[in-house]
């Protein structure tokens, strides 16, 4: 492989030597032949022009500080090259008479300019040239604010014009693609005659009658900020003006989904719903750079009419889907789930979705017909053909329209569920909107105790204790005993979604009903001021108990009591593990439980700042780490490697070394580790050596905690005072005050992780990645945690969307050699990164708009505001490495 000459000076710096100096200029899409608007980027020094374009690309990245993360070369005549062509063409064919190389920024999707017929430019959109014109319309409506007007469908606002200035009808849009109407690098639109241009050039809309959407506008005008708050949200300063850049008006439908399972489904469903004239909110298309992800999603749910959750096997088991569906329930939104699961309701949302009307992704007849035709993927939810998406979209559209035409009955406050009634610590922000905030519960405060029947005697003694303190107490096992079914019944008291009537569609399903239950967990939990969970091994293994915890977490004040010693499963660690629990085997635990209940129910008491500030600290640390890495690297191309601290076999060692070398060969990968010895360290060192041999800078980050009270000297570079050292290669950034905090932070930051071998302590880190809807690639054949031991969640072994099953199977093949395994891992990483780019609808290498938010800017003053009066303000001191 060719590289320019270099030598090391006495002080260790590398100096590049060469005889040829070439200039590099950046061209725009509309000026491939016109050089007047080119932007100079700098010069590159090399020994000879007799090299390939691929080799010159590496030199550019090493010598140009402002080199775009992804770009293509132009020939002398102005024709762009593909990356495949770069490997087969010499640089001399690209250098013009001025000794300049011209490049153009490459995005994940082409940029297409949009202008009016009179020549006024409106902006540009990211869209494929092969898109149907109907899809291009959706891109315009989503990405260019001036193309959307109040609540009119865009089909009533403008039409497209082709290169001949011929207008294109709505019916013709589905028959044409973007290339058919593209004029250079722009498309042209013309407003309808019913629209007139204002003095500022913006389009004004002739008023139309649309009562349903006018009512929606009224409701939204009354909404002020978040309407669902808890201890995790109380620290946030909510400002309505913050969302003006997000969306001026709420959208009718919001699609909620698990990205690792249904990202493509969400995009295709949105396309079909948009084609039916609905405004649809999809997070990756809407949330702009610099807007807080959590606040933006809260705002979107608060201002939509209907939530459409795509209920795949792990829906509700990730941070964001769990919050979105609960917030929709609390705000009384209509919920129309699309079920991709074989059994309904889903395991973690069994209480909330028990009687909810839902739409099947395929009917039983459609699955049967597909089987008869020999389609192997007939029951595989990862493959959702367009004809089924269209059918589901039409059904959802009909249900939304029917719901909008119905008069909205006034809610009976006594029947409004899911509100915080007698728990005054974190009341929702008061709004004059669709949600009425309840007064404190009449009579004695209600305490709900959730427990497994095996702890029946313990529960009754606890009930007796609390009743003597003046509380009303209800045990969850009373519901089981009332029905004599041994577990919780399928029937719940109410449905979350609207009660639709009329002709039944074959896709439409209701949850099977059991006999009426006079006292059920959901209605009692809604009324409760405090929910006490008695944690035991039987409780942890119970699907019913899991549903109870998922329902109450974030809605109610939860006090956990640990009945016995047992290993908490991952889901329990995420929802309860960080709360302070009382140990039933210690002296004085009863007094502590009573004290915590009194404090929670006392309207004059204020919540402790400790839990609030912990969450604020985690959020700040997460943002700081993202910004720090993204200031130097492309976070979207970052891969986190973790695993065993002592490699158990030569094969694993060879895999680690091969993986590091092959990741270096990719050329645009950023590697991150936790700064521990073992597998991750070997991969990173191999990566560093391979980059050094190519005279390229190794982009490596080590994220280590400031300190940890435990002794990690055998696992990491730790001082005697329990603080951690700087890793001798790459960049080291300190994040978190303990190893556990550091694990939680990196799981929020990095999209893709690779797991190699590992001990029991890696279970927490894996669970954190899954909870954040991020992806773990386990090299299963290396054994240990990566092989499924130590309670590692089974979900990480499922083939992610967009990954070839053949490559995934190599990871568990004990007979595959190290090079084959490393090659498969690299292919999987590239497939996942490509999938993330496509989901994101963003240019490759640009600031991501995914769950992991990265902002390319200096760290500004960060205000961490608690619910009470505590404000922490960080200074702007520079960070040294």
CSV table of N, CA and C in Angstrom, one decimal, residues 444-447 449 459-475 478 594 597:
chain,number,residue,atom,x,y,z
A,444,UNK,N,-59.2,7.5,53.0
A,444,UNK,CA,-57.8,7.1,53.4
A,444,UNK,C,-56.9,7.0,52.2
A,445,UNK,N,-55.6,7.4,52.3
A,445,UNK,CA,-54.7,7.1,51.2
A,445,UNK,C,-54.6,5.6,50.9
A,446,UNK,N,-54.5,5.3,49.7
A,446,UNK,CA,-54.4,3.9,49.3
A,446,UNK,C,-53.0,3.5,49.0
A,447,UNK,N,-52.6,2.4,49.6
A,447,UNK,CA,-51.3,1.8,49.3
A,447,UNK,C,-51.6,0.4,48.6
A,449,UNK,N,-49.8,-3.1,47.3
A,449,UNK,CA,-48.7,-3.9,47.5
A,449,UNK,C,-48.7,-5.0,46.4
A,459,UNK,N,-47.1,-10.5,52.8
A,459,UNK,CA,-47.9,-9.4,52.3
A,459,UNK,C,-49.0,-9.1,53.3
A,460,UNK,N,-49.6,-10.1,53.9
A,460,UNK,CA,-50.7,-9.8,54.8
A,460,UNK,C,-50.2,-9.2,56.1
A,461,UNK,N,-49.1,-9.6,56.5
A,461,UNK,CA,-48.5,-8.9,57.7
A,461,UNK,C,-48.2,-7.5,57.5
A,462,UNK,N,-47.7,-7.2,56.2
A,462,UNK,CA,-47.4,-5.8,55.9
A,462,UNK,C,-48.6,-5.0,55.7
A,463,UNK,N,-49.7,-5.6,55.2
A,463,UNK,CA,-51.0,-5.0,55.1
A,463,UNK,C,-51.5,-4.6,56.5
A,464,UNK,N,-51.5,-5.5,57.4
A,464,UNK,CA,-51.9,-5.3,58.8
A,464,UNK,C,-51.2,-4.1,59.4
A,465,UNK,N,-49.8,-4.1,59.2
A,465,UNK,CA,-49.0,-3.0,59.7
A,465,UNK,C,-49.4,-1.7,59.2
A,466,UNK,N,-49.7,-1.6,57.9
A,466,UNK,CA,-50.0,-0.3,57.3
A,466,UNK,C,-51.4,0.1,57.6
A,467,UNK,N,-52.3,-0.8,57.7
A,467,UNK,CA,-53.7,-0.5,58.1
A,467,UNK,C,-53.8,0.1,59.5
A,468,UNK,N,-52.9,-0.4,60.4
A,468,UNK,CA,-52.8,0.2,61.7
A,468,UNK,C,-52.3,1.6,61.7
A,469,UNK,N,-51.6,2.0,60.6
A,469,UNK,CA,-51.1,3.4,60.5
A,469,UNK,C,-52.1,4.3,59.9
A,470,UNK,N,-53.3,3.8,59.5
A,470,UNK,CA,-54.4,4.6,59.0
A,470,UNK,C,-54.5,4.6,57.5
A,471,UNK,N,-53.8,3.7,56.8
A,471,UNK,CA,-53.9,3.6,55.3
A,471,UNK,C,-54.9,2.5,54.9
A,472,UNK,N,-55.4,2.7,53.7
A,472,UNK,CA,-56.2,1.6,53.0
A,472,UNK,C,-55.1,0.8,52.2
A,473,UNK,N,-55.2,-0.5,52.3
A,473,UNK,CA,-54.1,-1.3,51.7
A,473,UNK,C,-54.8,-2.4,50.8
A,474,UNK,N,-54.3,-2.6,49.6
A,474,UNK,CA,-54.8,-3.6,48.7
A,474,UNK,C,-53.6,-4.4,48.2
A,475,UNK,N,-53.7,-5.8,48.3
A,475,UNK,CA,-52.7,-6.7,47.9
A,475,UNK,C,-53.0,-7.2,46.5
A,478,UNK,N,-55.0,-10.4,45.9
A,478,UNK,CA,-56.4,-10.5,46.2
A,478,UNK,C,-57.1,-10.6,44.8
A,594,UNK,N,-42.6,2.7,56.7
A,594,UNK,CA,-43.7,3.6,57.1
A,594,UNK,C,-43.2,5.0,57.0
A,597,UNK,N,-43.3,6.0,53.3
A,597,UNK,CA,-44.7,6.2,52.8
A,597,UNK,C,-45.3,7.5,53.3
